[in-house]
Short mmCIF file of C-alpha atoms in Angstrom, two decimals:
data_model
loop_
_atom_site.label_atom_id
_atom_site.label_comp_id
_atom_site.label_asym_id
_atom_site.label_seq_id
_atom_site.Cartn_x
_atom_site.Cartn_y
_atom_site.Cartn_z
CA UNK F 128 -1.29 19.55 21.76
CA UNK F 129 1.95 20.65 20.79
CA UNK F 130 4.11 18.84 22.70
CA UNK F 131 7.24 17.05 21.64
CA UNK F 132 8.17 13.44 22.25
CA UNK F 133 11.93 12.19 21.81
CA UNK F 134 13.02 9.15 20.24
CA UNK F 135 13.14 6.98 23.03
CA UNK F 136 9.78 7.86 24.21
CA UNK F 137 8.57 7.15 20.85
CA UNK F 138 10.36 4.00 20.92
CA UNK F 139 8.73 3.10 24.05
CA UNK F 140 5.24 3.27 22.57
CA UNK F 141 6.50 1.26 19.57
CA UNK F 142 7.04 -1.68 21.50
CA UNK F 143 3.40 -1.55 22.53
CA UNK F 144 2.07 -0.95 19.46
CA UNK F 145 3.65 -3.50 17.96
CA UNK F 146 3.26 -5.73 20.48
CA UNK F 147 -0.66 -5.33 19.02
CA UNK F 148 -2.11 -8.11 16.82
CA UNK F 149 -3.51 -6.01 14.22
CA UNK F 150 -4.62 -8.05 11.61
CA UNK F 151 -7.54 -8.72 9.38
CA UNK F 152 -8.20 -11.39 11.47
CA UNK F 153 -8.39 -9.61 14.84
CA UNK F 154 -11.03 -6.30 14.34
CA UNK F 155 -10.39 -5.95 18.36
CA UNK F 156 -6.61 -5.25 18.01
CA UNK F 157 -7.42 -3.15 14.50
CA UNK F 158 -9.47 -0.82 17.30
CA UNK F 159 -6.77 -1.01 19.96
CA UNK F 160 -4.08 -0.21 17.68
CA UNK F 161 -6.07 3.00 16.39
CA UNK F 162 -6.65 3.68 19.87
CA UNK F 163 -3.00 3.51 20.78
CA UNK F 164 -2.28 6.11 19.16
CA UNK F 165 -4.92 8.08 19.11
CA UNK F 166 -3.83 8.54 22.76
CA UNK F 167 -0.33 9.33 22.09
CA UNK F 168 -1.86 12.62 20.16
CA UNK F 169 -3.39 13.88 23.20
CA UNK F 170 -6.65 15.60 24.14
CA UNK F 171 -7.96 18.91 21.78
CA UNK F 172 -7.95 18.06 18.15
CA UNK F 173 -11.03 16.84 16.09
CA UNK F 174 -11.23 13.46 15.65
CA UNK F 175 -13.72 12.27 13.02
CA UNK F 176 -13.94 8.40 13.23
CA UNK F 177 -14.90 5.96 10.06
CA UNK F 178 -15.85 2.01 10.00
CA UNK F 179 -16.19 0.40 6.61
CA UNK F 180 -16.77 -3.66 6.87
CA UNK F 181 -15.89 -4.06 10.34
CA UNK F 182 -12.30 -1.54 9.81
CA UNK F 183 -12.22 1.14 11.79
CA UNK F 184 -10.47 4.68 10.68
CA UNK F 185 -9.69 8.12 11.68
CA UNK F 186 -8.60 11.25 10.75
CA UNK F 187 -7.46 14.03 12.91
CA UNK F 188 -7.42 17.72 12.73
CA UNK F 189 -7.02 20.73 14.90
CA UNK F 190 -10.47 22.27 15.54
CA UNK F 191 -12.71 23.30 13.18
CA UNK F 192 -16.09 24.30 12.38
CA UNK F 193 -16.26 21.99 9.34
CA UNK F 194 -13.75 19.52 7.78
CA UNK F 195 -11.31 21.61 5.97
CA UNK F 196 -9.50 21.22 2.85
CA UNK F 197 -5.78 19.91 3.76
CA UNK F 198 -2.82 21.27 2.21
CA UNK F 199 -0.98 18.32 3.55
CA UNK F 200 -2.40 14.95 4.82
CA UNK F 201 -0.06 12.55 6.20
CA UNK F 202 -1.08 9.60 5.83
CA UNK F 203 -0.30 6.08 7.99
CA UNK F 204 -1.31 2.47 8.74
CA UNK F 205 -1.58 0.27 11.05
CA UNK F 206 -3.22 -3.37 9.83
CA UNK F 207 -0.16 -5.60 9.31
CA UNK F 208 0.29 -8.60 7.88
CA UNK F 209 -0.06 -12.27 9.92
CA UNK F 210 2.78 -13.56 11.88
CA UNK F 211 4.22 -15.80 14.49
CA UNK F 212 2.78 -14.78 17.89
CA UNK F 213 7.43 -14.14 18.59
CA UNK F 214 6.95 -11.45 15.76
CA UNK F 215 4.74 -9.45 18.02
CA UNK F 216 7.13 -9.43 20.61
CA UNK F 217 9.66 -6.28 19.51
CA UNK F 218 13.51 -6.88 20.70
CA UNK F 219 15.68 -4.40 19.88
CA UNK F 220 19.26 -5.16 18.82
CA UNK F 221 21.19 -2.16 18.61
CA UNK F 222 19.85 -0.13 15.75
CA UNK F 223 17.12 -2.62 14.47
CA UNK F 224 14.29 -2.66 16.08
CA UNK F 225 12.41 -6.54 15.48
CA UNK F 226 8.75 -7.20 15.11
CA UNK F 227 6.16 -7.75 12.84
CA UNK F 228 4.87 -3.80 11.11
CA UNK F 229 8.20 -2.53 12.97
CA UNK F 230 9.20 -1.29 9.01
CA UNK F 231 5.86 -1.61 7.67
CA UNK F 232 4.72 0.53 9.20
CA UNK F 233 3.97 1.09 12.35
CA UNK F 234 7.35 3.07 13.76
CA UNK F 235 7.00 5.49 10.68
CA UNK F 236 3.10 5.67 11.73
CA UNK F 237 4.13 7.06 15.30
CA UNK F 238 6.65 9.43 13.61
CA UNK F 239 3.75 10.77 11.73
CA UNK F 240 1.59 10.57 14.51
CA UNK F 241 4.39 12.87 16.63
CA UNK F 242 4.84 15.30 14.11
CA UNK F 243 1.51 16.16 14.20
CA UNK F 244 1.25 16.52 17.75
CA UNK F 245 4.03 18.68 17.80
CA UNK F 246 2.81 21.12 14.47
CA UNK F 247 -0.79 20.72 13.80
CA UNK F 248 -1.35 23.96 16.24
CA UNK F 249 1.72 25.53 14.60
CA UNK F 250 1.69 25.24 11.15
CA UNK F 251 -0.21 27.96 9.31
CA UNK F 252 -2.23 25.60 7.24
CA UNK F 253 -4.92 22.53 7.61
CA UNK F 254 -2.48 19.53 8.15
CA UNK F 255 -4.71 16.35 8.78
CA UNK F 256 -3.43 12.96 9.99
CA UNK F 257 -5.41 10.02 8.58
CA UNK F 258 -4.72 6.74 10.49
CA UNK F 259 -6.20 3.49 8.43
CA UNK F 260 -6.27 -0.15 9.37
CA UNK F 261 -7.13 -1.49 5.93
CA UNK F 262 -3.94 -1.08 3.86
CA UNK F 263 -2.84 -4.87 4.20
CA UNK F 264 -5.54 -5.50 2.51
CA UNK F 265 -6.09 -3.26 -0.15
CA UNK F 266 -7.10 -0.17 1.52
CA UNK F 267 -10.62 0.38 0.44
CA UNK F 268 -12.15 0.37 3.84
CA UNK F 269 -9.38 2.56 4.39
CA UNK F 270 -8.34 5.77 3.16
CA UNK F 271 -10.39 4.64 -0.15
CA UNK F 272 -13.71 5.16 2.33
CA UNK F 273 -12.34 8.38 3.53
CA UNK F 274 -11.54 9.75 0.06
CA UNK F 275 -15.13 8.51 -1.27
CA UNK F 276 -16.48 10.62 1.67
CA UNK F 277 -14.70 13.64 0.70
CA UNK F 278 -11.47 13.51 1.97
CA UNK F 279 -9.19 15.86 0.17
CA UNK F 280 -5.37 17.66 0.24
CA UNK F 281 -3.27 19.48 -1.94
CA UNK F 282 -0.21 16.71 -1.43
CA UNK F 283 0.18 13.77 0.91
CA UNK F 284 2.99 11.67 2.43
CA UNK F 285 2.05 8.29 2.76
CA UNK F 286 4.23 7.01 5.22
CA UNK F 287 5.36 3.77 3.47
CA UNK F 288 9.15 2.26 4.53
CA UNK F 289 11.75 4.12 2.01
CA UNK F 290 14.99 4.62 3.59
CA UNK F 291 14.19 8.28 3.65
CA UNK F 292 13.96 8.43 -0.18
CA UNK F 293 10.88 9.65 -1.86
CA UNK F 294 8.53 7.64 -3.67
CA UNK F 295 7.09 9.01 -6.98
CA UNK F 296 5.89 6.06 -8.68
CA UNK F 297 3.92 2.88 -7.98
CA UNK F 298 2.22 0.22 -10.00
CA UNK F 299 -1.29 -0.37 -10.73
CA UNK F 300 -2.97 -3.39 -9.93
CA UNK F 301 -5.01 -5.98 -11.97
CA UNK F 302 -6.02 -9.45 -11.04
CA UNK F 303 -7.88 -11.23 -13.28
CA UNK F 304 -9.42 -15.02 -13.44
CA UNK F 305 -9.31 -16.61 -16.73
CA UNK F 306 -11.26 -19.68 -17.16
CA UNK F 307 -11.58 -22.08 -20.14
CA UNK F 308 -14.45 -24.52 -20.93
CA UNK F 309 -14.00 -27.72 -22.35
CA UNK F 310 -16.04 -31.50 -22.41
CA UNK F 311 -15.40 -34.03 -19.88
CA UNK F 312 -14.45 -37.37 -20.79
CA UNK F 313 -13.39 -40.81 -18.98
CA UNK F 314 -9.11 -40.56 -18.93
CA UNK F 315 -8.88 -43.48 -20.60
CA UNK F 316 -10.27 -42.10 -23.37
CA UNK F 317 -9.21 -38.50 -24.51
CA UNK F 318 -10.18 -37.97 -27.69
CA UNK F 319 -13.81 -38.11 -26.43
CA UNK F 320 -12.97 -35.29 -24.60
CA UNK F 321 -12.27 -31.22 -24.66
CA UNK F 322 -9.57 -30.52 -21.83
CA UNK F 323 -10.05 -27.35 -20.64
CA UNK F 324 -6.58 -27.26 -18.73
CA UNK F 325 -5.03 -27.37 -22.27
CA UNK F 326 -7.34 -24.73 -23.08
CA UNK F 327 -6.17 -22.75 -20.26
CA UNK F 328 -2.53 -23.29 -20.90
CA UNK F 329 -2.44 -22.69 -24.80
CA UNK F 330 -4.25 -18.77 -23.35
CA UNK F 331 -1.30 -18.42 -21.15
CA UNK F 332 1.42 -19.33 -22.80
CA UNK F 333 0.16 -16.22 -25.31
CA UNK F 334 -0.07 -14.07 -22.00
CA UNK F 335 3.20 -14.88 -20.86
CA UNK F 336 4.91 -14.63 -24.32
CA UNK F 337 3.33 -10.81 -24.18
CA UNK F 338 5.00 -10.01 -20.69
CA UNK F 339 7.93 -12.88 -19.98
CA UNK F 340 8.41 -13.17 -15.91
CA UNK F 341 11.68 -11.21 -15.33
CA UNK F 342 14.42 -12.81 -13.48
CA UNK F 343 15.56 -9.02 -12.31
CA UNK F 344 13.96 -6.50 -11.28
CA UNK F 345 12.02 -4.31 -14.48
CA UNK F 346 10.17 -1.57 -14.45
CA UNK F 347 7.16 -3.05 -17.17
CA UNK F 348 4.25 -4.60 -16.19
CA UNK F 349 4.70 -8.27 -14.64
CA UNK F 350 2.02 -11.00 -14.40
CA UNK F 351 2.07 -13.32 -12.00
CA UNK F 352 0.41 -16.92 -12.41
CA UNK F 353 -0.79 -17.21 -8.92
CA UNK F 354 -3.19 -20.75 -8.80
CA UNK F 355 -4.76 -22.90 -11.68
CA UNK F 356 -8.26 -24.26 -10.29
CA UNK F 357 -10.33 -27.36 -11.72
CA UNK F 358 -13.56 -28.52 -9.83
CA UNK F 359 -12.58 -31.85 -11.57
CA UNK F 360 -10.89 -34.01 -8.74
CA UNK F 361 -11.04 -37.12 -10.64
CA UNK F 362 -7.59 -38.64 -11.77
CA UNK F 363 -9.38 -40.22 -14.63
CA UNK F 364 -11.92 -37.37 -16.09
CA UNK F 365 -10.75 -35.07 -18.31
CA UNK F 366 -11.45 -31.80 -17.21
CA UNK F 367 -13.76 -29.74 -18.22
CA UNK F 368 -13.55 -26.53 -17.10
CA UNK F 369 -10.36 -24.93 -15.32
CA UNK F 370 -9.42 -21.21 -14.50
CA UNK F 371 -6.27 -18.80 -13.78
CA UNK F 372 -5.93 -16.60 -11.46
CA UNK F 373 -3.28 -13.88 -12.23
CA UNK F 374 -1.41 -10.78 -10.37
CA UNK F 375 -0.75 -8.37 -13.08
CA UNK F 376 1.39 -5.12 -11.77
CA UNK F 377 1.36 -2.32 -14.22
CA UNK F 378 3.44 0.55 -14.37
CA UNK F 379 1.84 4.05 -16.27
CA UNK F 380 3.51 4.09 -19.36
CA UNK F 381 1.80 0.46 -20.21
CA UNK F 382 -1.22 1.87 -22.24
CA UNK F 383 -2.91 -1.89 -22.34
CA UNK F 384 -4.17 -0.92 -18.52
CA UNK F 385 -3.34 2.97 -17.40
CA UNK F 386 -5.86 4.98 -18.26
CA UNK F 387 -8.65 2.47 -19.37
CA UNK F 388 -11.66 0.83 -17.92
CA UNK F 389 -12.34 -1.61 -16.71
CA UNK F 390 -14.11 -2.97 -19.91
CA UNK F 391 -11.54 -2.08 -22.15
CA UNK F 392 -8.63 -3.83 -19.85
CA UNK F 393 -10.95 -6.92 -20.20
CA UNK F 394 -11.29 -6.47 -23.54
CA UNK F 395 -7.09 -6.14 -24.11
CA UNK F 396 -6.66 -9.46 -22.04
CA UNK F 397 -9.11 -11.34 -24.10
CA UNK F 398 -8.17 -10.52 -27.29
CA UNK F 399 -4.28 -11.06 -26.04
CA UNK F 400 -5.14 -14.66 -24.22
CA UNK F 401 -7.38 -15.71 -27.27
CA UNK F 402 -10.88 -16.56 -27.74
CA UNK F 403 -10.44 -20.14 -26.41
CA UNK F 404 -11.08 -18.89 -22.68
CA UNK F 405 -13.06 -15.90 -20.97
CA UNK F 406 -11.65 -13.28 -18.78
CA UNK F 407 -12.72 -11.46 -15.81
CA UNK F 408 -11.48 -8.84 -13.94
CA UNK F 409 -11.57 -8.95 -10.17
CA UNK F 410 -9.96 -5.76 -9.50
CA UNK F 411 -8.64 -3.13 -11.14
CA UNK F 412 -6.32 -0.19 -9.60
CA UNK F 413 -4.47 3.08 -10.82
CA UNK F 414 -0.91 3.73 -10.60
CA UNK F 415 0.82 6.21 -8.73
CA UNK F 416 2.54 8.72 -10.39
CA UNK F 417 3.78 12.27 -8.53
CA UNK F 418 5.54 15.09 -10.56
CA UNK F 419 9.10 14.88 -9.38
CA UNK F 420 8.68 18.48 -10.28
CA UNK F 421 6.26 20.06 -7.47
CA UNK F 422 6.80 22.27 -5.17
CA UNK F 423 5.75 20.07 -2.24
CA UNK F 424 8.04 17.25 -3.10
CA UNK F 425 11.27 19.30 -4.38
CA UNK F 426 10.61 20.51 -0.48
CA UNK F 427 10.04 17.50 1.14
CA UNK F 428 13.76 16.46 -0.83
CA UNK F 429 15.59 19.66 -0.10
CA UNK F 430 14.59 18.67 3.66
CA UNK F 431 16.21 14.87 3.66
CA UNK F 432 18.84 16.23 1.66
CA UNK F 433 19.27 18.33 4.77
CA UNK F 434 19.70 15.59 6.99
CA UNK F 435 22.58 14.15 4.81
CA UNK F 436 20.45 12.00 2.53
CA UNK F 437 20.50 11.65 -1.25
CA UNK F 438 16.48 11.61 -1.09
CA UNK F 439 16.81 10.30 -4.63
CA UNK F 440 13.27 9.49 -6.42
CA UNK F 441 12.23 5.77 -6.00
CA UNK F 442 9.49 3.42 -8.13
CA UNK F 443 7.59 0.95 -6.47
CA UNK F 444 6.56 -2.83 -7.37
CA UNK F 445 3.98 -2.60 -5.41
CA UNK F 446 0.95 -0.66 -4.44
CA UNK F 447 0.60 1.30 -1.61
CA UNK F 448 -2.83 3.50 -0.34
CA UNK F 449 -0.99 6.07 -2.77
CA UNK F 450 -3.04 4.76 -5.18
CA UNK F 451 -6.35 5.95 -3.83
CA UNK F 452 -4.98 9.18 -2.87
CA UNK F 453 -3.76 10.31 -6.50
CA UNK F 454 -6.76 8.26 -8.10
CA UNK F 455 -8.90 11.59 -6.97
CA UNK F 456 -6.21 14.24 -7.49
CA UNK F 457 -3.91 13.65 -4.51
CA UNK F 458 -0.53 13.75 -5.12
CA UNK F 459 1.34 11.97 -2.91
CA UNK F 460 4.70 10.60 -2.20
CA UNK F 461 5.71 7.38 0.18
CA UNK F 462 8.06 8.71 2.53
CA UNK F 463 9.10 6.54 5.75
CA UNK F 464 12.37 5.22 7.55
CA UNK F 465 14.49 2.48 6.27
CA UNK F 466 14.43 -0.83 7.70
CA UNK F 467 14.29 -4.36 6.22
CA UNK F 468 12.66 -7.87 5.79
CA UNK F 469 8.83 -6.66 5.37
CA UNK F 470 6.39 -9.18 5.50
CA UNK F 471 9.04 -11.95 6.76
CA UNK F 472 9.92 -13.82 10.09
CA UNK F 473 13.16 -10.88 10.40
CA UNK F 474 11.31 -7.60 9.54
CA UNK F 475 12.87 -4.67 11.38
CA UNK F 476 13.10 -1.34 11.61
CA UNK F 477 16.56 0.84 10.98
CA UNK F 478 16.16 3.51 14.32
CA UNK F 479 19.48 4.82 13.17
CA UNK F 480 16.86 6.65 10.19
CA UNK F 481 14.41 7.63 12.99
CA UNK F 482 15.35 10.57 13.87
CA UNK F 483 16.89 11.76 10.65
CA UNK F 484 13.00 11.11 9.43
CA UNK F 485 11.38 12.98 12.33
CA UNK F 486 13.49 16.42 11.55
CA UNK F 487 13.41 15.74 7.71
CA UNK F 488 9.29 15.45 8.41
CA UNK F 489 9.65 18.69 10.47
CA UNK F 490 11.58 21.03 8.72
CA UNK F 491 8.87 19.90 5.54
CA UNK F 492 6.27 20.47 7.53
CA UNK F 493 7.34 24.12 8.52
CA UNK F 494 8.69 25.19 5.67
CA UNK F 495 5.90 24.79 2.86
CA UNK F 496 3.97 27.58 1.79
CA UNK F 497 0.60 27.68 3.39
#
């Protein structure tokens, strides 16, 4: 408890962590990987340990009588995505550090992981570390279990790759099937028929007139036409029946999906696709949104500004665990080291950030009010 760890050292343990295959795939190495650095931390602090379908959790504290009420909670995972058994091998050229999870996230998960070590005992408020292994996939065996078990904070940082910059804002999620119904009919002879992939298609050409796929980056919400399914494998049957599935990313400001239910999102999409076809929603998440304005985050900029970096205000395409953070009152902000390729055969991590991150992280840390 308490003790520091330099760079290298930290580095060191990278290389095993990512040397971890901690997928969905591999519950073992999700439980090794949590174990990693649960080790790293050191002997002393309250651990309390969560599974939820198989995905182990944890969150750490110094010791208390009862769970306390965080005024921070950083906030870290370390489920990655599949790879190439090479991409869980890290090599380090110069000041990129290869592997798969090196920038999402696992490096910025030890940083975490060492500043808490180092101020947990010292900091004059609750600080909690919550280590997930869910994220890849959602995150609701995750930090959405811990928050439904009544995990709370004042702010978090969710320790998301960002080039030291801060993230405010993040899309909401909706995928959705729609599925049309139509009469089957020998190919030969169409007119006794009711296609139900023309069905489908009239219903999203009206969806796609509504929200256009950008060729540039926008910040509006995007759908994405992910797979059109038929049960019909017959050249010569017309179909007759035939569903969507779509990736719609939503930013707060559309009112169609932020703050509705469920129902009523349902009930936006159907009367946008048309009543030719049905539609079901399969999930539904918030935004992110964090006041650019509070205390916690002007703080958390005036301490990478302090470091030399612009820590300008970033919005995010996609969702991070964020969302289930601020979905009860969290705010949070992603805040991790730069890096690039996520998710692809290069993916690395930018060390040269590293340590610029870890004092950033610090001086945050031990400068915010209690």
């Amino acid at each position: 408890m308490g003790e520091h760890i330099d760079d290298d050292e930290l580095i060191a343990v990278a290389g095993r962590l990512l040397a971890i295959e901690s997928t969905a795939a591999h519950p073992d190495a999700l439980h090794a990987a949590l174990e990693l650095v649960l080790d790293l931390l050191g002997p002393g602090w309250t651990v309390e340990r969560f599974v939820s379908a198989g995905r182990p959790s944890a969150l750490v504290y110094r010791p208390a009588p009862h769970r306390p009420a965080f005024r921070v909670l950083l906030n870290a995972h370390l489920d990655v995505v599949p790879g190439t058994p090479d991409q869980f091998v890290a090599r380090r050229r110069g000041d990129r550090l290869y592997a798969r999870g090196a920038q999402d996230m696992k490096v910025t998960a030890l940083a975490q992981a060492a500043a808490f070590r180092e101020l947990a005992d010292v900091v004059r408020y609750p600080l909690g570390l919550q280590l997930v292994a869910d994220e890849e996939l959602g995150g609701y065996h995750g930090t959405a279990h811990q928050v439904a078990r009544g995990v709370r904070a004042d702010f978090a940082v969710v320790g998301e790759y960002s080039g030291l910059e801060l993230v405010t804002e993040s899309k909401g999620i909706v995928d959705a099937t729609v599925t049309a119904v139509g009469r089957a009919a020998h190919g030969a002879y169409p007119w006794l028929g009711d296609n139900a992939v023309l069905r489908l298609l009239r219903a999203l050409d009206r969806l796609l007139v509504a929200y256009p796929p950008p060729a540039e980056p926008v910040w509006r919400s995007t759908v994405n036409l992910a797979a059109i399914e038929t049960a019909d494998t017959a050249i010569n049957q017309v179909p007759a029946r035939a569903s969507a599935r779509l990736d719609i990313r939503y930013p707060p400001e559309d009112t169609r999906f932020a703050g509705r239910t469920a129902e009523q999102v349902a009930a936006a999409l159907s009367e946008l696709v048309g009543p030719e076809v049905t539609v079901r929603l399969d999930r539904f998440d918030p935004p992110h949104r964090a006041d650019e304005e509070l205390a916690e985050v002007q703080a958390l900029r005036d301490a990478v500004r302090a470091e030399g970096y612009p820590g300008g205000f970033l919005r995010k395409h996609g969702a991070a665990d964020s969302r289930h953070l601020a979905a009860v009152g969290i705010p949070a902000v992603a805040f991790g080291i730069g890096g690039d390729g996520q998710h692809g055969p290069a993916e690395y991590a930018d060390l040269a950030t590293l340590g610029p991150y870890r004092r950033a992280l610090r001086r945050f840390l031990l400068t915010l009010a209690p």
